[in-house]
Amino acid sequence: MSNSFGTLFRITTFGESHGPGIGVIVDGCPAGLAVEVADIQAALDRRRPGQSDLTTPRKEADQVEIQSGLFGGHTTGTPISLFIRNQDQASHDYSHIEHAYRPSHADYTYDQKYGRRDYRGGGRSSARETAARVAAGAIAEKFLAQHGIIVQSYVSQVGAVQVPVGYEQLDLGLIDSNPVRCPHPETAERMAALIRQTRDRQDTVGGLVTGVVKGVPAGLGEPVFDKLHSELGRAMLSINAVKGFEYGSGFAGTLLFGSEHNDAFYTDEAGAVRTRTNHSGGIQGGISNGQDIYFRVAFKPVATILQPQQTLNDQNEEIMLAGRGRHDPCVLPRAVPIVDAMTSLVLADMLLRARANKV
C-alpha cells in the first residue's frame, strides 16, 4: 500500500496540501508508552513553515489533534489517529499551473498515472504530507528512548558549504541553536548567508543531512530483503526532494582497500564487543552491530523557483512559466525533523520485529 510504511510499527498517512488537513494512523505501537501532546507538538514545531527567514513564509501552526489511541497520557495499544488542520492555504497561487507542468515536479507524472491531479500545491505530492510522518515519528522516538536509542540529524552541507569535521567531533546538542540546524556554528553562519543569497536571486539550493543513531543494540534488521540499511534507504528516498542515501563510509569507501576498510572487532574494558573503526556505519549483513549508525541523505534544490522557465502545458504546447506563492529557498533546515522521524519509524519497527527472532 503506497500510503503505508512499516510492518509491525505501521503508519498510514492521508490528506493533501490544500485540503482540510493531513493526518496519520499509527498502528502497532505497544500499550503503556507515555506520550503527551507536547511531545508530538515539539517535533511538529521543528518542521513547521514560517519558523525563520530561511523557510517559506506560509503560516501554519500545525497544531496536532489526537483523535484516538491515547488515554491518561499513555498509549492504549489501539490505532493512534493524529490530525493536523491546514489553516493558511493560498490555492489562488496555483491557478496558473492548472494546465501547466512545472519542471521537475510531479505534475506530469501524476497526470500520466491517474489521468487527473490536484494542482493546488501539488496535492498529495506536496511535502506538506511529511508533517504527518513527523507526528508519527515523535511517538516512535518516545518508544526508542525507552530502550536507550537516540536519533539525531543535522544539516552537514548546503550547496558547496560543508561541515569540515565528522559527527564524532561535533556537539550535537547545538543542532537547534541556529535556524540552519547545523551544530558547527561557523559553518552554520556561512550556510545561512548562502541560503539568503539564493533566495534573493529567486533560486533554490540543496545539500546534505547527516543522521546519527546512538544506543542501537546489536541484532536489529532482517536478512536478505529487509536489511536495516535497505529499510533506512527506502525511508529516506520516500522523502520529497531526496536524491540519494549512503551509510557508513558510503561512496567514499570505494577509495579504500579491504585491509583499510574492514572494521576489526575487540572487547572494551566492560567486556562489550566493539569495532576499532566504523566504516560499516553500525550495520553489517543488514543487521546492527551495536556501533553508532550514521548516514547521509542528499536533497536536491527545491523545484519551485520564481524565475521564468520553459515547459509544456497539458496540450503539449511550449510555454514560459514562473513559480508563484511561498516556497523554501532551501528545504534542509525543515528536513532535519523529517529525517529524524523516518529513522525513528524504521528502528521502532525493527525493534518490535527483533522480539520475534529469539526464544
CSV table of C-alpha atoms in Angstrom, one decimal:
chain,number,residue,atom,x,y,z
A,1,MET,CA,0.0,0.0,0.0
A,2,SER,CA,1.7,3.2,-1.2
A,3,ASN,CA,0.3,5.3,1.7
A,4,SER,CA,1.6,3.0,4.4
A,5,PHE,CA,5.0,2.3,5.9
A,6,GLY,CA,6.3,-0.3,8.3
A,7,THR,CA,5.5,-3.9,9.2
A,8,LEU,CA,4.6,-4.1,12.9
A,9,PHE,CA,5.0,-0.4,13.9
A,10,ARG,CA,3.0,0.8,10.9
A,11,ILE,CA,1.8,4.2,9.7
A,12,THR,CA,-0.7,5.3,7.1
A,13,THR,CA,-0.8,9.0,6.1
A,14,PHE,CA,-3.6,10.8,4.4
A,15,GLY,CA,-4.6,14.3,3.2
A,16,GLU,CA,-3.4,17.0,0.8
A,17,SER,CA,-1.6,20.3,0.9
A,18,HIS,CA,-4.7,22.4,0.3
A,19,GLY,CA,-7.4,20.1,1.7
A,20,PRO,CA,-8.9,20.4,5.2
A,21,GLY,CA,-5.8,18.9,6.7
A,22,ILE,CA,-3.4,16.0,6.8
A,23,GLY,CA,-3.1,13.1,9.2
A,24,VAL,CA,-1.7,9.7,10.1
A,25,ILE,CA,-2.8,6.4,11.7
A,26,VAL,CA,-0.2,4.7,13.8
A,27,ASP,CA,-0.9,1.0,14.3
A,28,GLY,CA,1.1,-1.5,16.3
A,29,CYS,CA,2.5,0.9,19.0
A,30,PRO,CA,2.7,-1.1,22.2
A,31,ALA,CA,0.3,-0.1,25.0
A,32,GLY,CA,1.6,1.8,28.1
A,33,LEU,CA,4.0,4.1,26.3
A,34,ALA,CA,3.9,7.6,28.0
A,35,VAL,CA,3.1,10.2,25.3
A,36,GLU,CA,1.9,13.7,25.7
A,37,VAL,CA,0.5,16.1,23.1
A,38,ALA,CA,3.5,18.3,23.8
A,39,ASP,CA,5.9,15.5,22.7
A,40,ILE,CA,4.3,15.4,19.3
A,41,GLN,CA,3.9,19.2,19.0
A,42,ALA,CA,7.6,19.8,19.8
A,43,ALA,CA,8.5,17.7,16.8
A,44,LEU,CA,6.0,19.4,14.5
A,45,ASP,CA,7.2,22.8,15.6
A,46,ARG,CA,10.7,21.9,14.3
A,47,ARG,CA,9.2,21.1,10.8
A,48,ARG,CA,6.5,23.8,10.5
A,49,PRO,CA,6.8,26.5,7.9
A,50,GLY,CA,7.4,30.2,8.8
A,51,GLN,CA,9.9,29.4,11.6
A,52,SER,CA,12.7,31.7,10.3
A,53,ASP,CA,13.6,33.9,7.3
A,54,LEU,CA,15.3,30.8,5.8
A,55,THR,CA,12.0,29.0,5.2
A,56,THR,CA,8.7,29.5,3.4
A,57,PRO,CA,6.6,32.3,5.0
A,58,ARG,CA,3.5,30.1,4.9
A,59,LYS,CA,2.0,30.3,8.4
A,60,GLU,CA,0.8,27.0,9.7
A,61,ALA,CA,0.6,26.4,13.5
A,62,ASP,CA,0.5,22.7,12.8
A,63,GLN,CA,-1.4,22.0,16.0
A,64,VAL,CA,-1.9,18.3,16.3
A,65,GLU,CA,-5.2,16.8,17.3
A,66,ILE,CA,-5.1,13.3,18.9
A,67,GLN,CA,-8.3,11.6,18.0
A,68,SER,CA,-7.7,8.1,19.3
A,69,GLY,CA,-5.2,5.6,20.8
A,70,LEU,CA,-4.1,7.7,23.9
A,71,PHE,CA,-5.7,7.7,27.3
A,72,GLY,CA,-4.4,9.1,30.5
A,73,GLY,CA,-1.2,10.1,28.9
A,74,HIS,CA,-0.4,6.6,27.7
A,75,THR,CA,-0.9,4.6,24.5
A,76,THR,CA,-3.7,2.1,24.7
A,77,GLY,CA,-2.4,-0.4,22.1
A,78,THR,CA,-5.1,0.6,19.7
A,79,PRO,CA,-4.6,2.6,16.5
A,80,ILE,CA,-3.5,6.2,17.2
A,81,SER,CA,-5.1,8.8,15.0
A,82,LEU,CA,-3.4,12.2,14.6
A,83,PHE,CA,-4.8,15.1,12.6
A,84,ILE,CA,-3.3,18.5,11.6
A,85,ARG,CA,-5.6,21.1,10.1
A,86,ASN,CA,-4.5,23.3,7.2
A,87,GLN,CA,-5.1,26.9,8.0
A,88,ASP,CA,-3.0,29.1,5.6
A,89,GLN,CA,-3.8,27.7,2.2
A,90,ALA,CA,-3.4,30.1,-0.7
A,91,SER,CA,-4.8,28.0,-3.5
A,92,HIS,CA,-5.0,31.0,-5.9
A,93,ASP,CA,-1.2,31.0,-6.0
A,94,TYR,CA,-1.5,27.8,-8.1
A,95,SER,CA,-4.3,28.8,-10.6
A,96,HIS,CA,-1.6,29.5,-13.3
A,97,ILE,CA,-0.5,25.8,-13.3
A,98,GLU,CA,-3.9,24.2,-13.6
A,99,HIS,CA,-2.9,23.2,-17.2
A,100,ALA,CA,0.9,23.6,-16.9
A,101,TYR,CA,3.6,21.1,-16.0
A,102,ARG,CA,6.2,22.6,-13.6
A,103,PRO,CA,9.8,21.5,-14.3
A,104,SER,CA,11.0,18.7,-12.0
A,105,HIS,CA,7.6,18.5,-10.2
A,106,ALA,CA,5.1,15.6,-10.1
A,107,ASP,CA,2.5,17.4,-12.3
A,108,TYR,CA,3.2,15.5,-15.5
A,109,THR,CA,3.8,12.1,-13.8
A,110,TYR,CA,0.6,12.3,-11.7
A,111,ASP,CA,-1.4,13.1,-14.8
A,112,GLN,CA,0.1,10.1,-16.6
A,113,LYS,CA,-0.6,7.8,-13.6
A,114,TYR,CA,-4.1,9.0,-12.6
A,115,GLY,CA,-5.4,11.0,-15.5
A,116,ARG,CA,-6.0,13.9,-13.1
A,117,ARG,CA,-4.2,15.9,-10.5
A,118,ASP,CA,-4.7,18.3,-7.6
A,119,TYR,CA,-2.6,21.2,-8.9
A,120,ARG,CA,-3.1,23.2,-5.6
A,121,GLY,CA,0.4,23.0,-4.1
A,122,GLY,CA,0.9,19.6,-5.6
A,123,GLY,CA,-1.9,17.9,-3.6
A,124,ARG,CA,-0.7,14.6,-2.3
A,125,SER,CA,2.7,15.0,-3.7
A,126,SER,CA,3.4,18.1,-1.6
A,127,ALA,CA,6.0,18.0,1.1
A,128,ARG,CA,3.2,19.1,3.5
A,129,GLU,CA,2.4,15.4,3.8
A,130,THR,CA,5.6,14.9,5.8
A,131,ALA,CA,4.1,16.7,8.8
A,132,ALA,CA,2.1,13.6,9.3
A,133,ARG,CA,5.2,11.5,9.3
A,134,VAL,CA,6.9,13.8,11.8
A,135,ALA,CA,3.9,13.4,14.2
A,136,ALA,CA,4.1,9.6,14.0
A,137,GLY,CA,7.8,9.7,14.3
A,138,ALA,CA,7.6,11.6,17.6
A,139,ILE,CA,5.7,8.6,19.0
A,140,ALA,CA,8.3,6.2,17.6
A,141,GLU,CA,11.1,8.4,19.1
A,142,LYS,CA,9.5,8.0,22.6
A,143,PHE,CA,9.4,4.3,22.1
A,144,LEU,CA,13.1,4.2,21.1
A,145,ALA,CA,14.1,6.4,24.0
A,146,GLN,CA,12.6,3.9,26.4
A,147,HIS,CA,15.2,1.5,25.0
A,148,GLY,CA,18.1,3.9,25.2
A,149,ILE,CA,18.2,4.7,21.5
A,150,ILE,CA,18.7,8.3,20.5
A,151,VAL,CA,18.2,9.6,16.9
A,152,GLN,CA,19.7,12.9,15.8
A,153,SER,CA,20.1,14.6,12.4
A,154,TYR,CA,21.7,17.8,11.3
A,155,VAL,CA,22.5,19.8,8.2
A,156,SER,CA,26.0,18.9,7.1
A,157,GLN,CA,26.2,20.7,3.7
A,158,VAL,CA,24.3,23.4,1.8
A,159,GLY,CA,25.5,23.9,-1.7
A,160,ALA,CA,29.3,23.8,-1.6
A,161,VAL,CA,29.4,24.9,2.1
A,162,GLN,CA,30.0,21.8,4.3
A,163,VAL,CA,30.9,21.0,7.9
A,164,PRO,CA,34.6,20.3,7.9
A,165,VAL,CA,34.6,17.5,10.6
A,166,GLY,CA,32.7,14.3,11.2
A,167,TYR,CA,29.8,13.9,13.7
A,168,GLU,CA,32.1,12.5,16.4
A,169,GLN,CA,33.8,15.9,16.6
A,170,LEU,CA,30.6,17.9,16.9
A,171,ASP,CA,28.4,18.8,19.9
A,172,LEU,CA,25.1,17.5,18.6
A,173,GLY,CA,23.4,19.4,21.4
A,174,LEU,CA,23.9,22.5,19.2
A,175,ILE,CA,21.7,21.3,16.3
A,176,ASP,CA,18.8,23.6,17.2
A,177,SER,CA,21.0,26.5,18.3
A,178,ASN,CA,20.6,28.2,14.9
A,179,PRO,CA,17.9,28.2,12.1
A,180,VAL,CA,20.0,26.1,9.7
A,181,ARG,CA,20.2,23.2,12.3
A,182,CYS,CA,23.9,22.8,11.8
A,183,PRO,CA,25.9,22.1,15.0
A,184,HIS,CA,29.1,23.8,13.7
A,185,PRO,CA,28.4,27.5,14.4
A,186,GLU,CA,30.9,29.0,11.9
A,187,THR,CA,29.7,26.8,9.1
A,188,ALA,CA,26.0,27.5,10.0
A,189,GLU,CA,26.6,31.2,9.5
A,190,ARG,CA,28.0,30.6,6.0
A,191,MET,CA,25.2,28.2,5.2
A,192,ALA,CA,22.6,30.8,6.3
A,193,ALA,CA,24.3,33.5,4.2
A,194,LEU,CA,24.2,31.2,1.1
A,195,ILE,CA,20.5,30.4,1.6
A,196,ARG,CA,19.6,34.1,1.9
A,197,GLN,CA,21.7,35.0,-1.2
A,198,THR,CA,20.0,32.2,-3.1
A,199,ARG,CA,16.5,33.4,-2.0
A,200,ASP,CA,17.3,36.9,-3.1
A,201,ARG,CA,18.2,35.6,-6.6
A,202,GLN,CA,14.8,33.8,-6.7
A,203,ASP,CA,16.6,30.5,-6.8
A,204,THR,CA,17.0,27.4,-4.6
A,205,VAL,CA,19.8,25.3,-3.2
A,206,GLY,CA,20.2,21.7,-2.0
A,207,GLY,CA,22.6,19.9,0.3
A,208,LEU,CA,23.1,17.0,2.8
A,209,VAL,CA,21.5,16.0,6.1
A,210,THR,CA,23.6,13.6,8.3
A,211,GLY,CA,21.8,11.2,10.5
A,212,VAL,CA,23.3,9.6,13.7
A,213,VAL,CA,21.8,6.9,15.9
A,214,LYS,CA,23.3,6.0,19.2
A,215,GLY,CA,22.4,3.2,21.6
A,216,VAL,CA,21.2,0.7,19.0
A,217,PRO,CA,21.7,-2.8,20.2
A,218,ALA,CA,23.2,-5.4,18.0
A,219,GLY,CA,20.8,-7.6,16.1
A,220,LEU,CA,18.2,-5.2,14.6
A,221,GLY,CA,17.4,-5.8,10.9
A,222,GLU,CA,16.2,-8.7,8.8
A,223,PRO,CA,18.3,-10.8,6.4
A,224,VAL,CA,18.1,-10.6,2.6
A,225,PHE,CA,15.4,-8.2,1.6
A,226,ASP,CA,14.6,-6.2,4.8
A,227,LYS,CA,18.1,-5.3,5.7
A,228,LEU,CA,18.4,-2.4,8.2
A,229,HIS,CA,20.3,-0.2,5.7
A,230,SER,CA,17.9,-1.0,2.9
A,231,GLU,CA,14.9,0.0,5.0
A,232,LEU,CA,16.6,3.2,6.1
A,233,GLY,CA,17.4,3.9,2.5
A,234,ARG,CA,13.8,3.2,1.4
A,235,ALA,CA,12.5,5.5,4.2
A,236,MET,CA,14.8,8.4,3.2
A,237,LEU,CA,14.2,8.1,-0.5
A,238,SER,CA,10.5,8.4,0.2
A,239,ILE,CA,11.0,11.9,1.5
A,240,ASN,CA,10.3,14.7,-1.0
A,241,ALA,CA,13.4,16.1,-2.8
A,242,VAL,CA,15.7,13.3,-1.7
A,243,LYS,CA,18.1,12.2,-4.4
A,244,GLY,CA,20.5,9.9,-2.6
A,245,PHE,CA,21.3,7.9,0.5
A,246,GLU,CA,24.6,6.4,1.8
A,247,TYR,CA,25.5,4.9,5.1
A,248,GLY,CA,28.9,4.4,6.8
A,249,SER,CA,31.8,5.1,4.5
A,250,GLY,CA,29.3,5.3,1.6
A,251,PHE,CA,30.7,6.0,-1.8
A,252,ALA,CA,34.0,7.3,-0.3
A,253,GLY,CA,34.6,3.7,0.9
A,254,THR,CA,35.2,2.7,-2.7
A,255,LEU,CA,38.5,4.5,-2.5
A,256,LEU,CA,39.8,2.2,0.3
A,257,PHE,CA,41.3,-1.3,0.1
A,258,GLY,CA,39.7,-4.0,2.0
A,259,SER,CA,42.5,-4.0,4.5
A,260,GLU,CA,41.8,-0.4,5.2
A,261,HIS,CA,38.0,-0.6,5.2
A,262,ASN,CA,37.4,-3.7,7.4
A,263,ASP,CA,36.2,-2.9,11.0
A,264,ALA,CA,38.3,-5.0,13.4
A,265,PHE,CA,36.5,-6.4,16.5
A,266,TYR,CA,37.7,-6.1,20.1
A,267,THR,CA,36.2,-6.2,23.6
A,268,ASP,CA,36.3,-3.0,25.7
A,269,GLU,CA,37.1,-2.7,29.4
A,270,ALA,CA,33.5,-3.6,30.2
A,271,GLY,CA,33.7,-6.7,28.0
A,272,ALA,CA,31.4,-5.3,25.3
A,273,VAL,CA,32.1,-6.2,21.7
A,274,ARG,CA,33.2,-3.1,19.7
A,275,THR,CA,34.9,-2.3,16.4
A,276,ARG,CA,38.1,-0.1,16.2
A,277,THR,CA,36.7,1.7,13.2
A,278,ASN,CA,33.2,2.1,11.9
A,279,HIS,CA,33.3,2.2,8.1
A,280,SER,CA,30.3,-0.2,8.3
A,281,GLY,CA,28.1,2.6,9.8
A,282,GLY,CA,26.9,0.3,12.5
A,283,ILE,CA,25.4,-2.2,10.1
A,284,GLN,CA,26.9,-5.5,8.9
A,285,GLY,CA,25.0,-8.1,6.9
A,286,GLY,CA,22.0,-5.8,7.1
A,287,ILE,CA,21.9,-6.1,10.9
A,288,SER,CA,23.0,-3.6,13.5
A,289,ASN,CA,26.3,-4.5,15.2
A,290,GLY,CA,25.9,-2.2,18.3
A,291,GLN,CA,28.1,0.7,17.0
A,292,ASP,CA,26.7,4.1,16.0
A,293,ILE,CA,24.6,4.1,12.9
A,294,TYR,CA,25.4,7.1,10.7
A,295,PHE,CA,24.3,8.0,7.2
A,296,ARG,CA,23.8,10.9,4.8
A,297,VAL,CA,20.8,12.0,2.8
A,298,ALA,CA,21.1,14.2,-0.3
A,299,PHE,CA,18.4,16.8,-1.0
A,300,LYS,CA,18.1,18.5,-4.4
A,301,PRO,CA,17.3,22.2,-4.8
A,302,VAL,CA,13.6,22.8,-4.3
A,303,ALA,CA,12.0,22.5,-7.8
A,304,THR,CA,9.8,25.7,-7.5
A,305,ILE,CA,11.8,28.8,-8.4
A,306,LEU,CA,10.4,32.2,-9.2
A,307,GLN,CA,12.4,32.6,-12.4
A,308,PRO,CA,10.7,32.0,-15.8
A,309,GLN,CA,11.3,28.6,-17.2
A,310,GLN,CA,10.3,26.9,-20.5
A,311,THR,CA,7.9,24.0,-20.1
A,312,LEU,CA,4.8,22.4,-21.5
A,313,ASN,CA,1.1,22.5,-20.8
A,314,ASP,CA,-1.3,19.6,-20.9
A,315,GLN,CA,-1.8,20.2,-24.6
A,316,ASN,CA,1.9,19.7,-25.2
A,317,GLU,CA,2.3,23.3,-26.1
A,318,GLU,CA,5.6,25.1,-25.1
A,319,ILE,CA,5.0,27.9,-22.6
A,320,MET,CA,7.0,30.0,-20.2
A,321,LEU,CA,6.2,29.5,-16.5
A,322,ALA,CA,7.5,31.2,-13.4
A,323,GLY,CA,6.7,29.9,-9.9
A,324,ARG,CA,4.4,31.8,-7.5
A,325,GLY,CA,3.5,31.6,-3.9
A,326,ARG,CA,5.5,30.8,-0.8
A,327,HIS,CA,8.4,28.3,-1.0
A,328,ASP,CA,11.5,27.3,0.8
A,329,PRO,CA,14.8,28.5,-0.8
A,330,CYS,CA,16.4,25.5,0.9
A,331,VAL,CA,14.5,22.6,2.3
A,332,LEU,CA,17.3,21.3,4.5
A,333,PRO,CA,16.6,23.1,7.9
A,334,ARG,CA,13.0,21.7,7.8
A,335,ALA,CA,14.1,18.3,6.5
A,336,VAL,CA,16.1,17.5,9.7
A,337,PRO,CA,13.0,16.5,11.8
A,338,ILE,CA,11.6,14.5,8.8
A,339,VAL,CA,14.9,12.5,8.6
A,340,ASP,CA,14.6,12.0,12.4
A,341,ALA,CA,11.1,10.8,12.1
A,342,MET,CA,11.7,8.3,9.3
A,343,THR,CA,14.7,7.0,11.1
A,344,SER,CA,12.7,6.5,14.3
A,345,LEU,CA,9.9,4.8,12.4
A,346,VAL,CA,12.3,2.3,10.8
A,347,LEU,CA,14.1,1.5,14.1
A,348,ALA,CA,10.8,1.2,16.1
A,349,ASP,CA,9.6,-1.3,13.6
A,350,MET,CA,12.8,-3.3,13.6
A,351,LEU,CA,12.9,-3.3,17.4
A,352,LEU,CA,9.5,-4.9,17.5
A,353,ARG,CA,10.4,-7.4,14.8
A,354,ALA,CA,13.5,-8.4,16.7
A,355,ARG,CA,11.4,-9.6,19.6
A,356,ALA,CA,10.1,-12.4,17.4
A,357,ASN,CA,13.6,-13.6,16.5
A,358,LYS,CA,14.7,-15.3,19.7
A,359,VAL,CA,13.2,-17.7,22.2
